[in-house]
Each structure stands twice: as structure tokens, then as C-alpha cells.
């Protein structure tokens, strides 16, 4: 799951309109931002196996600290508590915590049986829609575009940057998604690959923040 997570971020803006879209992007993608760092530190492991699924070549061998259900709950609680402590916003903290946790449930739809339940158990789950490319793409695109529609319906551009910036972000994310699905697989699970993935996430978050600053909430 990739753009589907961002769809949740866009939609969550309606529940917490005062929170920056960048923060909501970080929340839904928190574990995917953390994941390449842990891989580079050899705490979690992944291999590149072309054809492993019909959608991508990543064989996730060990990633319980970012992608187990237990740690999804833990990270959600931790991030929510940190937000509540610094911002004194209980509602915002709850929504952000749920956004963090939502990542695991959306991943459950597309992953093969590689998502751990706990840190140490052998039970792993996944519905495997990555092996049904058309279905996975349709579902994920619907989630993404629904979120964009909600965001666009509650905000309005302050200037041309706010108008064109949103659609630039949408097209940028869609192009990344298409490349991830149909482009050539990475040659190896190298440090450069995971550093690039981390930098890409940072760029996406910064772009989301820039877009949100150039839009305002619609007056009801």
C-alpha cells in the first residue's frame, strides 16, 4: 500500500482541520519512514526478489518493529501521547494515533502473509492483493482519490500555489505509484536504495506541508 495511506491523510484533515497535512502524512506513513532507517541499521531485513509479487519485488523477511500489529498500536499510542503533550490537543492526538495504526490495516489488504502480529511470534498475515494488480490498483486509487476529494472539498486555495500545488502533489504521488508497480525492480537491497526511499518520503511530506500552507479551510 502506498497512495492509499496518503488518501487517509487527506481525509483525516476533515476531522482535524487545524493540523497540517504534512503532520497527517507523517502519521499515516510513520512506520514506512522509520522502516528504511531500521533496514540500514540491520535491525530489520528485506530482500529484492523480482517476481516475488506481481506488484513489487520486496520480500519482507523481518520487520516486526515497524510493521507488526503490536508495534502499530504502540507507535500509535506513543505518537499520540507526544502530540498531546506538545500541542495540548486531545482530539488531534487521537486522530493522529489512529492514522499511525491505520497503516497496518491498509497494508494487511495488499501484503502477502508477511505482516507480523507481535514482535516475537511466528504468526503472519496478509490478504495478498499485490498478486492481483488490477484489483489492488483500483482499490488503492479509490482510497487515495476519495481522500483527495474530501481534502479539496473542505479547503480552498489562497493563491495559484495552493491550486496547482495540490494537483502537482496528487500527480506526483500517482506517478510514483505507477513506477513502483510497473517500473523495473531495484537491483539490490542497498543502502543507497533505502536512503533514497527515506529522502523521497521527506520530499513528499515537505511538499504536503507547502501545499497545505497555500490553502485555507472553506467557510461554512
Short mmCIF file of C-alpha atoms in Angstrom, two decimals:
data_model
loop_
_atom_site.label_atom_id
_atom_site.label_comp_id
_atom_site.label_asym_id
_atom_site.label_seq_id
_atom_site.Cartn_x
_atom_site.Cartn_y
_atom_site.Cartn_z
CA UNK A 1 0.00 0.00 0.00
CA UNK A 2 1.36 3.42 -0.95
CA UNK A 3 -1.03 6.13 -2.10
CA UNK A 4 -3.83 4.60 -0.06
CA UNK A 5 -2.04 5.75 3.10
CA UNK A 6 -1.92 9.29 1.77
CA UNK A 7 -5.63 9.05 0.99
CA UNK A 8 -6.24 8.50 4.70
CA UNK A 9 -4.08 11.56 5.46
CA UNK A 10 -6.08 13.76 3.09
CA UNK A 11 -9.38 12.52 4.54
CA UNK A 12 -8.20 12.97 8.14
CA UNK A 13 -7.85 16.70 7.54
CA UNK A 14 -11.65 16.93 7.81
CA UNK A 15 -11.55 15.52 11.35
CA UNK A 16 -8.66 17.75 12.46
CA UNK A 17 -8.62 20.77 10.14
CA UNK A 18 -6.08 22.69 12.21
CA UNK A 19 -3.41 20.02 11.85
CA UNK A 20 -1.03 20.42 8.92
CA UNK A 21 -1.36 17.96 6.07
CA UNK A 22 2.37 17.31 6.50
CA UNK A 23 1.80 16.02 10.04
CA UNK A 24 -1.01 13.78 8.82
CA UNK A 25 1.26 12.45 6.06
CA UNK A 26 3.92 11.65 8.66
CA UNK A 27 1.33 9.92 10.85
CA UNK A 28 -0.04 7.54 8.22
CA UNK A 29 3.43 6.82 6.83
CA UNK A 30 5.35 6.90 10.11
CA UNK A 31 6.36 3.24 10.02
CA UNK A 32 7.38 3.47 6.35
CA UNK A 33 9.55 6.48 7.19
CA UNK A 34 11.12 4.56 10.07
CA UNK A 35 11.45 1.29 8.14
CA UNK A 36 14.34 2.20 5.76
CA UNK A 37 16.30 3.56 8.72
CA UNK A 38 15.96 0.27 10.60
CA UNK A 39 16.90 -1.65 7.46
CA UNK A 40 20.05 0.43 7.05
CA UNK A 41 20.85 -0.25 10.73
CA UNK A 42 20.35 -4.00 10.07
CA UNK A 43 17.57 -4.17 12.65
CA UNK A 44 15.01 -5.15 10.04
CA UNK A 45 15.67 -7.06 6.82
CA UNK A 46 14.28 -7.22 3.31
CA UNK A 47 15.41 -8.85 0.09
CA UNK A 48 14.86 -7.98 -3.56
CA UNK A 49 13.23 -10.89 -5.36
CA UNK A 50 11.91 -9.96 -8.83
CA UNK A 51 8.52 -11.60 -9.26
CA UNK A 52 8.03 -12.16 -5.53
CA UNK A 53 4.65 -10.49 -6.00
CA UNK A 54 3.14 -9.21 -9.22
CA UNK A 55 3.26 -5.63 -7.88
CA UNK A 56 6.76 -5.32 -6.44
CA UNK A 57 9.96 -7.22 -5.73
CA UNK A 58 10.25 -6.64 -1.97
CA UNK A 59 10.42 -9.80 0.13
CA UNK A 60 9.95 -8.58 3.68
CA UNK A 61 11.92 -11.00 5.82
CA UNK A 62 11.91 -9.35 9.23
CA UNK A 63 10.18 -6.08 10.09
CA UNK A 64 8.26 -6.54 13.35
CA UNK A 65 9.40 -3.23 14.89
CA UNK A 66 7.68 -1.21 12.18
CA UNK A 67 5.05 -3.49 10.66
CA UNK A 68 3.68 -5.77 13.36
CA UNK A 69 0.17 -5.10 14.66
CA UNK A 70 1.51 -4.83 18.20
CA UNK A 71 4.04 -2.15 17.27
CA UNK A 72 1.44 -0.38 15.14
CA UNK A 73 -0.57 0.02 18.33
CA UNK A 74 2.50 1.00 20.34
CA UNK A 75 3.68 3.58 17.80
CA UNK A 76 0.16 4.96 17.53
CA UNK A 77 -0.05 5.45 21.29
CA UNK A 78 3.47 6.92 21.53
CA UNK A 79 2.96 9.40 18.70
CA UNK A 80 -0.48 10.36 20.05
CA UNK A 81 0.92 10.97 23.53
CA UNK A 82 3.79 13.05 22.17
CA UNK A 83 1.40 15.16 20.13
CA UNK A 84 -0.95 15.61 23.09
CA UNK A 85 1.98 16.61 25.33
CA UNK A 86 3.35 19.25 22.98
CA UNK A 87 0.12 20.55 21.42
CA UNK A 88 -2.40 20.02 24.25
CA UNK A 89 -4.88 18.76 21.68
CA UNK A 90 -6.62 15.55 22.71
CA UNK A 91 -8.79 15.23 19.61
CA UNK A 92 -5.82 15.80 17.33
CA UNK A 93 -3.75 13.28 19.26
CA UNK A 94 -6.43 10.59 18.92
CA UNK A 95 -6.77 11.15 15.17
CA UNK A 96 -3.01 11.09 14.68
CA UNK A 97 -2.70 7.90 16.71
CA UNK A 98 -5.40 6.26 14.60
CA UNK A 99 -3.65 7.42 11.43
CA UNK A 100 -0.46 5.70 12.58
CA UNK A 101 -2.35 2.49 13.35
CA UNK A 102 -4.28 2.64 10.06
CA UNK A 103 -1.06 1.84 8.21
CA UNK A 104 -1.06 -1.78 9.38
CA UNK A 105 -4.68 -2.40 8.41
CA UNK A 106 -4.24 -0.96 4.93
CA UNK A 107 -1.04 -2.97 4.46
CA UNK A 108 -2.95 -6.07 5.52
CA UNK A 109 -5.03 -5.80 2.35
CA UNK A 110 -2.13 -5.90 -0.10
CA UNK A 111 0.76 -7.69 1.62
CA UNK A 112 1.35 -11.40 1.32
CA UNK A 113 1.40 -13.36 4.58
CA UNK A 114 4.41 -11.43 5.89
CA UNK A 115 2.86 -8.96 8.35
CA UNK A 116 3.67 -10.00 11.94
CA UNK A 117 1.11 -9.79 14.72
CA UNK A 118 3.64 -9.45 17.55
CA UNK A 119 7.37 -8.88 17.91
CA UNK A 120 8.35 -12.47 18.53
CA UNK A 121 5.58 -14.78 17.33
CA UNK A 122 5.60 -16.65 14.04
CA UNK A 123 2.04 -15.75 13.08
CA UNK A 124 1.97 -13.57 9.99
CA UNK A 125 -0.97 -12.36 7.93
CA UNK A 126 -1.77 -10.65 4.65
CA UNK A 127 -4.56 -10.84 2.08
CA UNK A 128 -2.14 -10.72 -0.84
CA UNK A 129 -3.78 -8.24 -3.23
CA UNK A 130 -0.30 -7.36 -4.52
CA UNK A 131 -0.70 -10.56 -6.54
CA UNK A 132 -3.88 -9.17 -8.10
CA UNK A 133 -2.52 -5.99 -9.62
CA UNK A 134 -5.69 -4.61 -11.19
CA UNK A 135 -7.78 -5.12 -8.05
CA UNK A 136 -5.07 -3.67 -5.80
CA UNK A 137 -4.63 -0.61 -8.02
CA UNK A 138 -8.35 0.06 -8.30
CA UNK A 139 -8.87 -0.23 -4.55
CA UNK A 140 -5.86 1.86 -3.63
CA UNK A 141 -6.65 4.54 -6.19
CA UNK A 142 -10.23 4.78 -4.91
CA UNK A 143 -8.99 5.26 -1.34
CA UNK A 144 -6.49 7.87 -2.49
CA UNK A 145 -8.85 9.87 -4.71
CA UNK A 146 -11.61 9.74 -2.10
CA UNK A 147 -9.21 11.29 0.39
CA UNK A 148 -8.13 13.96 -2.10
CA UNK A 149 -11.79 14.74 -2.84
CA UNK A 150 -12.52 15.20 0.88
CA UNK A 151 -9.48 17.44 1.31
CA UNK A 152 -10.33 19.53 -1.75
CA UNK A 153 -13.95 19.87 -0.60
CA UNK A 154 -13.02 21.38 2.78
CA UNK A 155 -10.12 23.59 1.68
CA UNK A 156 -9.70 26.24 -0.96
CA UNK A 157 -6.51 27.70 -2.47
CA UNK A 158 -5.24 31.02 -1.15
CA UNK A 159 -3.34 31.58 -4.37
CA UNK A 160 -2.20 29.79 -7.53
CA UNK A 161 0.35 27.82 -5.50
CA UNK A 162 -2.46 26.34 -3.45
CA UNK A 163 -4.38 25.32 -6.55
CA UNK A 164 -1.62 23.95 -8.74
CA UNK A 165 0.41 22.66 -5.80
CA UNK A 166 -2.34 20.26 -4.73
CA UNK A 167 -2.66 18.76 -8.19
CA UNK A 168 1.11 18.61 -8.54
CA UNK A 169 1.22 16.60 -5.32
CA UNK A 170 -1.58 14.31 -6.50
CA UNK A 171 0.05 13.66 -9.89
CA UNK A 172 3.48 13.21 -8.27
CA UNK A 173 2.14 10.52 -5.91
CA UNK A 174 0.28 8.77 -8.72
CA UNK A 175 3.40 8.70 -10.89
CA UNK A 176 5.46 7.22 -8.06
CA UNK A 177 2.76 4.59 -7.56
CA UNK A 178 2.75 3.68 -11.23
CA UNK A 179 6.54 3.47 -11.33
CA UNK A 180 6.60 1.29 -8.22
CA UNK A 181 4.07 -1.07 -9.81
CA UNK A 182 5.24 -1.22 -13.42
CA UNK A 183 8.82 0.08 -13.33
CA UNK A 184 11.94 -2.08 -13.14
CA UNK A 185 12.66 -3.59 -9.72
CA UNK A 186 15.67 -2.39 -7.71
CA UNK A 187 18.85 -4.31 -8.48
CA UNK A 188 19.68 -4.95 -4.83
CA UNK A 189 18.69 -4.07 -1.28
CA UNK A 190 21.44 -1.47 -0.95
CA UNK A 191 21.96 1.41 1.47
CA UNK A 192 21.52 3.82 -1.43
CA UNK A 193 18.09 2.35 -2.16
CA UNK A 194 16.82 2.79 1.39
CA UNK A 195 18.36 6.23 1.75
CA UNK A 196 16.56 7.19 -1.45
CA UNK A 197 13.26 5.86 -0.08
CA UNK A 198 13.72 7.89 3.11
CA UNK A 199 14.58 11.06 1.18
CA UNK A 200 11.57 10.54 -1.08
CA UNK A 201 9.30 10.38 1.95
CA UNK A 202 10.82 13.59 3.31
CA UNK A 203 10.22 15.34 -0.03
CA UNK A 204 6.60 14.17 -0.10
CA UNK A 205 5.99 15.40 3.46
CA UNK A 206 7.58 18.80 2.71
CA UNK A 207 5.50 19.15 -0.45
CA UNK A 208 2.33 18.31 1.50
CA UNK A 209 3.18 20.97 4.08
CA UNK A 210 3.82 23.55 1.36
CA UNK A 211 0.51 22.76 -0.33
CA UNK A 212 -1.40 22.99 2.95
CA UNK A 213 0.14 26.39 3.77
CA UNK A 214 -1.20 27.73 0.50
CA UNK A 215 -4.75 26.54 1.15
CA UNK A 216 -7.31 27.58 3.76
CA UNK A 217 -10.42 25.96 5.17
CA UNK A 218 -13.62 26.77 3.37
CA UNK A 219 -16.06 28.91 5.31
CA UNK A 220 -19.29 27.10 6.03
#
